[in-house]
XYZ file of C-alpha atoms in Angstrom:
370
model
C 9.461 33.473 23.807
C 7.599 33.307 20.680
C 7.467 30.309 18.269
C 9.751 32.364 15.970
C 11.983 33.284 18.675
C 12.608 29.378 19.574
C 12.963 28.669 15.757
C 15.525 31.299 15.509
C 17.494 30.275 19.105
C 17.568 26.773 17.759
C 18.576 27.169 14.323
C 21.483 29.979 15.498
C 23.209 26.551 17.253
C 22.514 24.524 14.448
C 24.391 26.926 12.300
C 27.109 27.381 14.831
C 27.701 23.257 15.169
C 27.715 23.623 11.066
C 30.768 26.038 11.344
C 32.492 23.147 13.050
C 33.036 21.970 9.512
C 34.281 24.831 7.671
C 37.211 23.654 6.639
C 36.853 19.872 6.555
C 33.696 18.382 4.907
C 34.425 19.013 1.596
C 32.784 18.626 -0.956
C 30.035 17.906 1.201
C 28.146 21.040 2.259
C 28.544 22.033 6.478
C 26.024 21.086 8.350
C 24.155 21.482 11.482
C 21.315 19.450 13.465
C 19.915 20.342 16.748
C 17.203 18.071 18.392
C 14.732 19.463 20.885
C 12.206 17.832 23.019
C 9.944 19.572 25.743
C 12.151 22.784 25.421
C 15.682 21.081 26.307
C 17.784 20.198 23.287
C 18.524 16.393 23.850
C 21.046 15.582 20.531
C 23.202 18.177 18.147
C 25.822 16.967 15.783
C 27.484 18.317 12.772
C 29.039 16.750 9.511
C 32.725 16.699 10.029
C 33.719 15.138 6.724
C 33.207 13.732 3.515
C 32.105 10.196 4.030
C 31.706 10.331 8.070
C 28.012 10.922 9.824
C 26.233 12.948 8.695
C 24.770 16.201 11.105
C 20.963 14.160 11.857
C 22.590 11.220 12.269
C 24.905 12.345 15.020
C 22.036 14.060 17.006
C 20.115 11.494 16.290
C 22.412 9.090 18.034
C 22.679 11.606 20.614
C 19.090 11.564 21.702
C 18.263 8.111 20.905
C 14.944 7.591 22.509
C 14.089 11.151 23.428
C 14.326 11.850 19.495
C 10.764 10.327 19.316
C 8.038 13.284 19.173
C 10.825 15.990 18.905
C 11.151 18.996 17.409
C 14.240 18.493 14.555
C 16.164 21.587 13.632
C 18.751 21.358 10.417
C 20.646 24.033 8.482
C 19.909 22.058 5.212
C 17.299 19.241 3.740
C 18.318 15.939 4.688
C 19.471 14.062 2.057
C 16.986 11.127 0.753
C 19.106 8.877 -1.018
C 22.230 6.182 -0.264
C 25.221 7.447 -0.765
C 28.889 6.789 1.321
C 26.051 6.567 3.699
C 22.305 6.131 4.618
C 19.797 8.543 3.783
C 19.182 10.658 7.016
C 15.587 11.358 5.846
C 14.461 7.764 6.567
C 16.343 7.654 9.941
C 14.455 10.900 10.833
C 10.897 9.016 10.190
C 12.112 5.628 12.003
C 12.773 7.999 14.598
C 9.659 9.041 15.176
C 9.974 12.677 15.150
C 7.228 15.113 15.540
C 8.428 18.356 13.740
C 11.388 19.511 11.026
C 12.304 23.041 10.565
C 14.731 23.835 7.671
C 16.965 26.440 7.099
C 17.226 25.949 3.167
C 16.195 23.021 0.422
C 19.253 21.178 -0.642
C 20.398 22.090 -3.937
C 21.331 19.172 -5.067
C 18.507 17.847 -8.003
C 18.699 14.595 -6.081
C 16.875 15.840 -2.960
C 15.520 19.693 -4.014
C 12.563 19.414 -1.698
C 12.102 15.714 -1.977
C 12.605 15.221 1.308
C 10.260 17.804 3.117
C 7.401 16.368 0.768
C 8.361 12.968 1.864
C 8.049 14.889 5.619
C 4.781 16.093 4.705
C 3.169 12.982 3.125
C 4.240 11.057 6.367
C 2.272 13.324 8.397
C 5.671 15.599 10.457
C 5.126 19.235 10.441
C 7.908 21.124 8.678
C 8.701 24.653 8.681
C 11.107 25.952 6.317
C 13.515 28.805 5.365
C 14.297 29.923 9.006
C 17.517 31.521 8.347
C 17.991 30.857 5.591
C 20.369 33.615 4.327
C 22.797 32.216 6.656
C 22.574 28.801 5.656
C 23.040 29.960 2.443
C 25.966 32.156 3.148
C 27.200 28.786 4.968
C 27.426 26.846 1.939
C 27.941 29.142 -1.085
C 30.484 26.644 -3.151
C 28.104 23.899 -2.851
C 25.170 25.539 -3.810
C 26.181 27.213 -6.518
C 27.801 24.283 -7.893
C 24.774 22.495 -7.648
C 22.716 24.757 -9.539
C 25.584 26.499 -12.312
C 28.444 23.437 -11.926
C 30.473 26.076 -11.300
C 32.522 26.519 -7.868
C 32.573 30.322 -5.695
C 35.322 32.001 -7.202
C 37.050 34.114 -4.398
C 39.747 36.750 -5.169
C 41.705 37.301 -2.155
C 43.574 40.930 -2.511
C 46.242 43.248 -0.615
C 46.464 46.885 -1.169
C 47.808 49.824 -0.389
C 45.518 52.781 0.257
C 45.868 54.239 -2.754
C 44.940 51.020 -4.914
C 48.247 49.457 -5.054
C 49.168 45.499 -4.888
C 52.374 45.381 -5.505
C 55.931 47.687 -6.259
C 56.497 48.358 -10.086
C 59.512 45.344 -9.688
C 56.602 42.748 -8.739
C 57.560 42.888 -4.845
C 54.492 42.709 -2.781
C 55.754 41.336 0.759
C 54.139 42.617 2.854
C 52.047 45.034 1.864
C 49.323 44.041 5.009
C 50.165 43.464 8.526
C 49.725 39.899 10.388
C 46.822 39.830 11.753
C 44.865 40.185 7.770
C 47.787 37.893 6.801
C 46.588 35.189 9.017
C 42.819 36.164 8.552
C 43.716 35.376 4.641
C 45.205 31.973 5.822
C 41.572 30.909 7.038
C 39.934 31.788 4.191
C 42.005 29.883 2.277
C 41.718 27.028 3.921
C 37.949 26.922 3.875
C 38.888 26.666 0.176
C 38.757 23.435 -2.029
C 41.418 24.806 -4.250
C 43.875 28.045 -4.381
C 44.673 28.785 -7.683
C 47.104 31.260 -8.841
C 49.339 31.737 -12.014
C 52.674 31.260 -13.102
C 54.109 35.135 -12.920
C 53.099 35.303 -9.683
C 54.857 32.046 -9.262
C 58.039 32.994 -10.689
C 58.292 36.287 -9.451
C 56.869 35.769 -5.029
C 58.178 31.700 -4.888
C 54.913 31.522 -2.570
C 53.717 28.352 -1.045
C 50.096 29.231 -1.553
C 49.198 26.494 1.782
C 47.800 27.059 5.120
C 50.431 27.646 7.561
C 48.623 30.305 10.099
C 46.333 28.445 11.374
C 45.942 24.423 12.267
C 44.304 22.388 9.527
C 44.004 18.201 9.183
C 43.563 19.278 5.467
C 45.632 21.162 2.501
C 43.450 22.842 -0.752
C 44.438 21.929 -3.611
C 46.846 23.887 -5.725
C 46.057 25.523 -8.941
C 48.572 26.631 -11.666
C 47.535 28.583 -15.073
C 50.733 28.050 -17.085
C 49.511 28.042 -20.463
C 52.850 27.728 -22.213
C 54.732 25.206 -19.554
C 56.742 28.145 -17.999
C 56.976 26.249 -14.404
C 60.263 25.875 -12.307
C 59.499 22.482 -10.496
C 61.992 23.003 -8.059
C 60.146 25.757 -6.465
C 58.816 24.709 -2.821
C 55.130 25.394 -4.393
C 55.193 21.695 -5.776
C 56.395 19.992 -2.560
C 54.245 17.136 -0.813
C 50.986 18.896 -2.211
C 48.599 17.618 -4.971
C 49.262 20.395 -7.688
C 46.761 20.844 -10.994
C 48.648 22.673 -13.692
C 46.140 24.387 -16.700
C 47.960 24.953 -19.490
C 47.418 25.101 -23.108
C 47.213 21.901 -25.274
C 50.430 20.111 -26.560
C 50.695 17.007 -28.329
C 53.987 15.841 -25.987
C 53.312 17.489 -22.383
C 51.076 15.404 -20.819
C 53.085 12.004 -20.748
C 55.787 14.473 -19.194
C 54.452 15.491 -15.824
C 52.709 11.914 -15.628
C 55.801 10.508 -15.837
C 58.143 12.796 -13.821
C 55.763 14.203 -11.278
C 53.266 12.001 -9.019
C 51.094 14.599 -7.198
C 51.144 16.852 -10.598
C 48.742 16.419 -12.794
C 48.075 18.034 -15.865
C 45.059 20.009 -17.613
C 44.785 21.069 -20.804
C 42.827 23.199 -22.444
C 42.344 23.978 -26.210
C 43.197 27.996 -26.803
C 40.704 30.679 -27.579
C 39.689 31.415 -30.856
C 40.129 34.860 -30.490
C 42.950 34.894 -28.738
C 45.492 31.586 -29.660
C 47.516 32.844 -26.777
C 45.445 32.008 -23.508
C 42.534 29.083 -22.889
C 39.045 29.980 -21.791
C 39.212 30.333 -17.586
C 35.306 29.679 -17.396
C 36.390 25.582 -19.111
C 38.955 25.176 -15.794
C 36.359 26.290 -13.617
C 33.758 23.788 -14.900
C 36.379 21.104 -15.213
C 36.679 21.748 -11.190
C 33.053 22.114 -10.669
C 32.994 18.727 -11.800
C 35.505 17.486 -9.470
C 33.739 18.656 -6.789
C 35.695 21.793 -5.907
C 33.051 23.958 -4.111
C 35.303 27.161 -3.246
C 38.226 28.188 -5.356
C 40.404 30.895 -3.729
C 42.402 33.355 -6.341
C 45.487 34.723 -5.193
C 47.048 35.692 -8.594
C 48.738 38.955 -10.314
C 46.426 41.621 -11.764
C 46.595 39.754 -15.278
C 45.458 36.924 -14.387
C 42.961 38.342 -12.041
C 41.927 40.768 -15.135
C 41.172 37.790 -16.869
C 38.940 36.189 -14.432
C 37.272 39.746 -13.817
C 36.547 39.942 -17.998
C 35.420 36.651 -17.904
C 32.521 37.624 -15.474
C 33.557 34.817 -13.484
C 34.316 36.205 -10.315
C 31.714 35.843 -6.857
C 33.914 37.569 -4.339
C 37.042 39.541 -3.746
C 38.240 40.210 -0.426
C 40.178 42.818 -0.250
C 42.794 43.779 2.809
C 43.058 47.362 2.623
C 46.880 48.603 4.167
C 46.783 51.953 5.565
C 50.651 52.949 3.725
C 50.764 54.665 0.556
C 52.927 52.951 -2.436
C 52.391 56.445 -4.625
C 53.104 54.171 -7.633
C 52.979 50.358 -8.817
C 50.663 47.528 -9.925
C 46.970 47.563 -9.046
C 44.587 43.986 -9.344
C 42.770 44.640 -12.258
C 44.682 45.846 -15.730
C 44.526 47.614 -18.943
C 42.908 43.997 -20.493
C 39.673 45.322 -18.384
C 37.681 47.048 -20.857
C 37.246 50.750 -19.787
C 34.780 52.921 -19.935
C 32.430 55.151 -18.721
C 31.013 54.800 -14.718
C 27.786 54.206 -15.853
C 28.827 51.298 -17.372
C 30.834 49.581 -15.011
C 29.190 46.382 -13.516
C 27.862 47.132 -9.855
C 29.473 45.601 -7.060
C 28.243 45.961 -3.473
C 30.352 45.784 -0.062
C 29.154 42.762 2.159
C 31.033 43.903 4.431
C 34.043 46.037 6.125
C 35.644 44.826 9.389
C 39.071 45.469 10.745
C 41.829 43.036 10.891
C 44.768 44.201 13.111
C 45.704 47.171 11.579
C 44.253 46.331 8.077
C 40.600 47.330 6.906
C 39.217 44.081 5.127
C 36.067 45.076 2.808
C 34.511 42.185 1.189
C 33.123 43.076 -2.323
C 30.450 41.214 -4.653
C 28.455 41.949 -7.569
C 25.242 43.620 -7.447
C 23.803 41.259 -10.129
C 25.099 37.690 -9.252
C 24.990 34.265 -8.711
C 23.793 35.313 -4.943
């Protein structure tokens, strides 16, 4: 096998130990580590949450002495720096190791290539950006929010062949079958946070957690209620952290401090061109900054519209029913600015798989973030 080949073989089960913490190591990034000495791999680990080892540490401990002259495979730049724990770079030269091959620089400003130069300067060969698309794929959220401050903004979507979400009277259960119910139930709980708005709330009563699928950890819940429309009694706010964005009031915030222990409120001051709604793009940076990596939208088509004018959307993913509705509510709305094709903003398919007996097509835009 060629040098790539091995590179490529190696780094494939360092991505696939990474996966192991899809839904838990937030807002850490996922990450894999495969160690490899005289062609038989000798330590793996993965990060499995925030604050626990960290992927080289694992292997590391894994191949204890056989880690000296290895070859060290890792799905992103070891850290360099103390944080909940120590810095994995400096464990990797104790260790003696021979070689590093990267899949992709951290993105964090703190390490950004520090790390391999600190590699190089000690005299280990590294090799980097061995695929590193699928690193990158592997930890969207947390590298765009270390570069923008801004989390991946997902729209998750059901529809009707003919481009419907939802009945004229709102209803929208169930539009898709199972199978892409469950399938959105993993996605979400990949997510830091899933955020939808108060119509939606009023109208579906939706409990907006993972229930499909087993999960040692809930996202958070997001509510845009800019004028304090919410029915508390509503299963939505049971035993689950809850973050309401709403519009500033002088008297609202000492309420749901008082009344409400896993609410808590946000508010934002209103547009200036419109007194009626707050800017989405200041809740996504006030999450950004609490660490949210992946925000999941599962919202009406107004609030969706808004997000979609606000050029703030990375993703939807869209679960295609084969049934015709004829007429209703589509996701986007008549606050979308029209006009003509040439003009819309491109957006490509990533992909189109089958779920059950739902197409799922996953949509992002030409000119983006990625």
């Amino acid at each position: 096998m060629s040098q790539q080949g091995v590179q490529t073989k190696y780094m494939r089960r360092a991505l696939a130990l990474a996966k192991k913490g899809l839904t838990t190591t937030m807002p850490n990034p996922r990450v894999g580590c495969v160690i490899v000495n005289e062609n038989e791999i000798v330590g793996e680990g993965f990060h499995r949450y925030s604050g626990g080892q960290h992927a080289e540490i694992a292997a590391l401990e894994k191949a204890g002495e056989k880690a000296y002259g290895s070859t060290v495979y890792i799905t992103l730049e070891p850290c360099n720096f103390e944080g909940k724990t120590g810095a994995c770079s400096l464990r990797l030269l104790e260790a003696g190791v021979k070689r590093i091959v990267v899949a992709m620089k951290d993105p964090n400003p703190r390490v950004n290539g520090k790390s391999l130069k600190e590699f190089e300067n000690s005299g280990i060969e590294v090799n980097f950006g061995v695929l590193e698309g699928e690193a990158r794929e592997l930890n969207l959220g947390f590298t765009k929010r270390m570069e923008t401050g801004l989390p991946w903004l997902r729209v998750k979507v059901a529809s009707s062949i003919d481009g419907f979400t939802a009945l004229r009277s709102g209803n929208s259960k169930w539009i898709t079958g199972a199978r892409a119910r469950r399938d959105g139930h993993i996605w979400r709980a990949r997510s830091c946070a899933v955020l939808t708005g108060v119509g939606t709330l009023m109208s579906d009563n939706p409990l907006l957690n993972v229930r499909a699928i087993k999960t040692d950890r809930q996202p958070v819940k997001v509510l845009v209620d800019p004028f304090h429309r919410t029915d508390f009694s509503l299963d939505f706010f049971k035993a689950s952290k809850v973050i309401i964005a709403s519009l500033k009031k002088n008297d609202s915030s000492s309420i749901y401090n008082s009344k409400f222990s896993n609410i808590e409120l946000l508010e934002f001051n209103p547009k200036m061109e419109d007194p009626e709604k707050f800017s989405l793009r200041s809740l996504m940076l006030e999450l950004g900054n609490r660490e949210f990596n992946e925000v999941q939208v599962e919202a009406g088509f107004r609030l969706t519209s808004e997000f979609f004018s606000e050029g703030l959307i990375d993703e939807f993913i869209v679960y295609i029913s084969p049934r015709f509705l004829v007429d209703g509510l589509g996701f986007l709305g008549a606050s979308v600015k029209a006009g003509v094709l040439s003009d819309k903003p491109g957006w490509k398919i990533k992909e189109a798989k089958l779920i059950g007996g739902d197409l799922r097509v996953i949509l992002r835009p030409v000119l983006k973030f990625t």
